[in-house]
PDB file of C-alpha atoms in Angstrom:
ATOM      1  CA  UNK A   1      77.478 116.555 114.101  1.00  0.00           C
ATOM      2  CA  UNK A   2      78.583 117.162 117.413  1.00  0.00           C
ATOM      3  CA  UNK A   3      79.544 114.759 119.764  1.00  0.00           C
ATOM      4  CA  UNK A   4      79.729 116.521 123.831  1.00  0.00           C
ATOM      5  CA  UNK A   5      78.618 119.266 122.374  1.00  0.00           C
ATOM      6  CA  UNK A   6      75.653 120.951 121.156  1.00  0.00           C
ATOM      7  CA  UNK A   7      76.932 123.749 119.322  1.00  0.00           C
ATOM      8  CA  UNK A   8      79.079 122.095 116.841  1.00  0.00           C
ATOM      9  CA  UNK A   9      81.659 124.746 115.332  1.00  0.00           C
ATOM     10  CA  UNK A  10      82.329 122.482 112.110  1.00  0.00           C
ATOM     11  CA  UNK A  11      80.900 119.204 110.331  1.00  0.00           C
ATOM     12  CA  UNK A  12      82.645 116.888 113.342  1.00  0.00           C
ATOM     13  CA  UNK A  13      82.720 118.785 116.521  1.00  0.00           C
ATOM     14  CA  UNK A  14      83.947 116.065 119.526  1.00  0.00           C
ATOM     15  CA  UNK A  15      84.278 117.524 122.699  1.00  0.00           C
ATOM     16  CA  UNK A  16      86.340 115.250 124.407  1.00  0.00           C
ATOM     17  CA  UNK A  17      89.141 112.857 123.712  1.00  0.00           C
ATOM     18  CA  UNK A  18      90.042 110.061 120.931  1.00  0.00           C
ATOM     19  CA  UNK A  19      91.356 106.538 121.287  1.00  0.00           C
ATOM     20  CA  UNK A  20      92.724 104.748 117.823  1.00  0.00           C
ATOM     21  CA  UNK A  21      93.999 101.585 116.944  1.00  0.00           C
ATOM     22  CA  UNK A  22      97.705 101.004 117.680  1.00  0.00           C
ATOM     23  CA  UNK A  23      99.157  98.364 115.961  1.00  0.00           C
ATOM     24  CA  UNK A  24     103.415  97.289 117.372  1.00  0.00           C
ATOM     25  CA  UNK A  25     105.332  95.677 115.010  1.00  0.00           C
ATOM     26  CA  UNK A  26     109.251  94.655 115.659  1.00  0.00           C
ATOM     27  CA  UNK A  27     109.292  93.386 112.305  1.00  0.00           C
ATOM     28  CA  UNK A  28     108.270  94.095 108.980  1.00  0.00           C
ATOM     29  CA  UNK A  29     105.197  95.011 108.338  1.00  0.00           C
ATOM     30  CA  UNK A  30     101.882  95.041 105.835  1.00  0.00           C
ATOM     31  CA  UNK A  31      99.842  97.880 106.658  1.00  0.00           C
ATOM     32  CA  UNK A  32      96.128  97.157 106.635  1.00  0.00           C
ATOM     33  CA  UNK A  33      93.256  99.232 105.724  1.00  0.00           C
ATOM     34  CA  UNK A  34      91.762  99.079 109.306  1.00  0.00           C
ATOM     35  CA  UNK A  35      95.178 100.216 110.870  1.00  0.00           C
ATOM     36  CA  UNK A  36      95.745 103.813 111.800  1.00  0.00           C
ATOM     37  CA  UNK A  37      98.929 104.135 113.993  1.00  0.00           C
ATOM     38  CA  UNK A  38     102.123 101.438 113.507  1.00  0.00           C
ATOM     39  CA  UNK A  39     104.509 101.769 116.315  1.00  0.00           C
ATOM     40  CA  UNK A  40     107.540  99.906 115.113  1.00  0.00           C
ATOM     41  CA  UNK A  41     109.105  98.726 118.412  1.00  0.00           C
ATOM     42  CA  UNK A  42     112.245  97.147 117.121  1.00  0.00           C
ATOM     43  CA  UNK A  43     115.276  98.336 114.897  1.00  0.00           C
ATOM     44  CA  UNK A  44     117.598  96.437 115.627  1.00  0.00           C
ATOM     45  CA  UNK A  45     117.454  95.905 112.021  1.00  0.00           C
ATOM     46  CA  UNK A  46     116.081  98.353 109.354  1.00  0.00           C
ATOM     47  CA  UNK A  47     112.699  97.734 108.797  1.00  0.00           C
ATOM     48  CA  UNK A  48     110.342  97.906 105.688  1.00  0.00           C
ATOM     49  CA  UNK A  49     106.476  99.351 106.397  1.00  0.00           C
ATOM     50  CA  UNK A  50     104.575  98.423 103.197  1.00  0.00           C
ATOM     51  CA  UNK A  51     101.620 100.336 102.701  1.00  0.00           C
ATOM     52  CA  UNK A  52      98.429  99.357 101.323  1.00  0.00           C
ATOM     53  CA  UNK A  53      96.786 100.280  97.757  1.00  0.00           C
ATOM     54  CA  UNK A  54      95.722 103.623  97.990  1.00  0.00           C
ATOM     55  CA  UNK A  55      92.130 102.624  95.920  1.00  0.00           C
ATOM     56  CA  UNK A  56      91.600  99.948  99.002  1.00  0.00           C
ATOM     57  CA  UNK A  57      92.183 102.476 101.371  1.00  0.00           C
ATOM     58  CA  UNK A  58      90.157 105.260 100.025  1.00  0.00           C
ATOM     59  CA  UNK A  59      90.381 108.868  99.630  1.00  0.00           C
ATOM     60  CA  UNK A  60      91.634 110.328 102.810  1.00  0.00           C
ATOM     61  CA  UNK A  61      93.000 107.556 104.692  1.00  0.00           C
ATOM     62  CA  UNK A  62      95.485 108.761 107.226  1.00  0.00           C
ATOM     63  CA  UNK A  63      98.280 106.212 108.383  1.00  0.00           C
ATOM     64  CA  UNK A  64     100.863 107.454 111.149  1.00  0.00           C
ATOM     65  CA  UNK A  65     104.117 105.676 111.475  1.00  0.00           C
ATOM     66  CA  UNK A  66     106.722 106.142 114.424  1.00  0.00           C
ATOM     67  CA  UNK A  67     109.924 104.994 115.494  1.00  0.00           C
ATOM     68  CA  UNK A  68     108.621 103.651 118.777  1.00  0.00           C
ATOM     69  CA  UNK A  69     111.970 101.946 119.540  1.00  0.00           C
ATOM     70  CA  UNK A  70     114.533 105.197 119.098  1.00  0.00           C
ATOM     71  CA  UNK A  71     116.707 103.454 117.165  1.00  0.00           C
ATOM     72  CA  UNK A  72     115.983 104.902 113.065  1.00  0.00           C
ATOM     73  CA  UNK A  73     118.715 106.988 113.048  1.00  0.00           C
ATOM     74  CA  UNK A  74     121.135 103.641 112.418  1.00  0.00           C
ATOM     75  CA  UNK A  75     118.303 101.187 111.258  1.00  0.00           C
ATOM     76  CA  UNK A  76     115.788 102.852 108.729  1.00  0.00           C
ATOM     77  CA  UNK A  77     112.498 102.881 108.702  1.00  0.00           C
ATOM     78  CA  UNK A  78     111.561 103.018 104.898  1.00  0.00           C
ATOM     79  CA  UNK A  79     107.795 103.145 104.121  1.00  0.00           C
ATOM     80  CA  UNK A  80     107.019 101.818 100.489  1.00  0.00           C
ATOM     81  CA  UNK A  81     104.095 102.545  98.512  1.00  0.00           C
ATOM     82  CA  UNK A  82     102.378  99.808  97.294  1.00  0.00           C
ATOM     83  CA  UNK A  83     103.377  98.758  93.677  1.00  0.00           C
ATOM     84  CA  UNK A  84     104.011 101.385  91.540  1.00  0.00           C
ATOM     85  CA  UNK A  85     102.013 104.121  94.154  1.00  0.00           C
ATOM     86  CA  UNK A  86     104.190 106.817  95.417  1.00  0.00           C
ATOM     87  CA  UNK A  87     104.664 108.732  98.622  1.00  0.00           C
ATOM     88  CA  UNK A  88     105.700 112.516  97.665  1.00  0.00           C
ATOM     89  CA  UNK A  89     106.392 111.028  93.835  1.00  0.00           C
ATOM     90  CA  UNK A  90     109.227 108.541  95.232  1.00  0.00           C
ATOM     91  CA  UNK A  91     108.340 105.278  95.491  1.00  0.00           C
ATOM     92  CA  UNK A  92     109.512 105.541  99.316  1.00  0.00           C
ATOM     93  CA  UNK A  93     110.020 107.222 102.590  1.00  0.00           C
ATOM     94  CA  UNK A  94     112.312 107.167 105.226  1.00  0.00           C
ATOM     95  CA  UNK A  95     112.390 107.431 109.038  1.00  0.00           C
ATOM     96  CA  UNK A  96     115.840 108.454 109.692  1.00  0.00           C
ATOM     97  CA  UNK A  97     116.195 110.170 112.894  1.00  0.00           C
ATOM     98  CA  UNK A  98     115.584 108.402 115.956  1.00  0.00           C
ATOM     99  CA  UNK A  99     111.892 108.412 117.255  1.00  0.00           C
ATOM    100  CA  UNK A 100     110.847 110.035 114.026  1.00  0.00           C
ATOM    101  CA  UNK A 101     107.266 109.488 112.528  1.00  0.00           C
ATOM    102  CA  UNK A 102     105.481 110.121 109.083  1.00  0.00           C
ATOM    103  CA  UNK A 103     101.850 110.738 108.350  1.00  0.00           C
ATOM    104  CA  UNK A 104     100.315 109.838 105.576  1.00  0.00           C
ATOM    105  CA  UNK A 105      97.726 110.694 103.635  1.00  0.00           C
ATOM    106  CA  UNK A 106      96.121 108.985 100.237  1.00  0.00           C
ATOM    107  CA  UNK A 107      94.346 110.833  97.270  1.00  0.00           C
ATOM    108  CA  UNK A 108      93.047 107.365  96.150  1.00  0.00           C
ATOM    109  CA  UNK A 109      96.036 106.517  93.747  1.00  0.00           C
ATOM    110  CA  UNK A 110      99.383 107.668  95.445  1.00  0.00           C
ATOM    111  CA  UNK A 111     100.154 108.744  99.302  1.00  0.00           C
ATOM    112  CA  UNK A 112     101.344 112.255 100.451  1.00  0.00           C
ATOM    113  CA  UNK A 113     103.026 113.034 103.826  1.00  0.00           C
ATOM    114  CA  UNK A 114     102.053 115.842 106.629  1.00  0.00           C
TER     115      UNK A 114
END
């Protein structure tokens, strides 16, 4: 398919640019299956991202989280798998280092970061 183009170079060719949804949060924070990008605008305290069941987000959703606020480095950012899920085989992961971010990626039954 090619979208702005008509000689597509792969399955999804788009020859132009992208807009996603952006959700803020300066709080914590339930990831939903129609999110895509979390800014988390506040840490003044360390905040918990909860992700959601892998099966309910299906194979080959693709979260991004980021440290909007600069401010991970002192309060965490921990991103927990839902349940017993795992991210990288640990049942969390952290944004440590100021205006850090973490993508994520599901297989259907635990999460994997990029």
């Amino acid at each position: 398919v090619g979208i702005g183009t008509t000689a597509p170079n792969s399955t999804l060719h788009v020859a132009g640019s992208q807009t996603v949804k952006r959700t803020a949060t300066a709080i914590d924070y339930t990831i939903l299956a129609s999110d895509y990008y979390i800014g988390v605008t506040s840490t003044a305290a360390a905040r918990i991202i909860t992700l959601p069941a892998a099966a309910t987000a299906a194979i080959g959703k693709v979260y991004i989280i980021k440290d909007e606020s600069g401010g991970a480095a002192t309060n965490n950012i921990t991103i927990d798998g839902n349940a017993a899920e795992t991210i990288d085989g640990a049942a969390t992961k952290v944004i440590n280092a100021n205006y850090g971010s973490v993508q994520i990626i599901t297989d259907g039954s635990n999460w994997f970061s990029f």
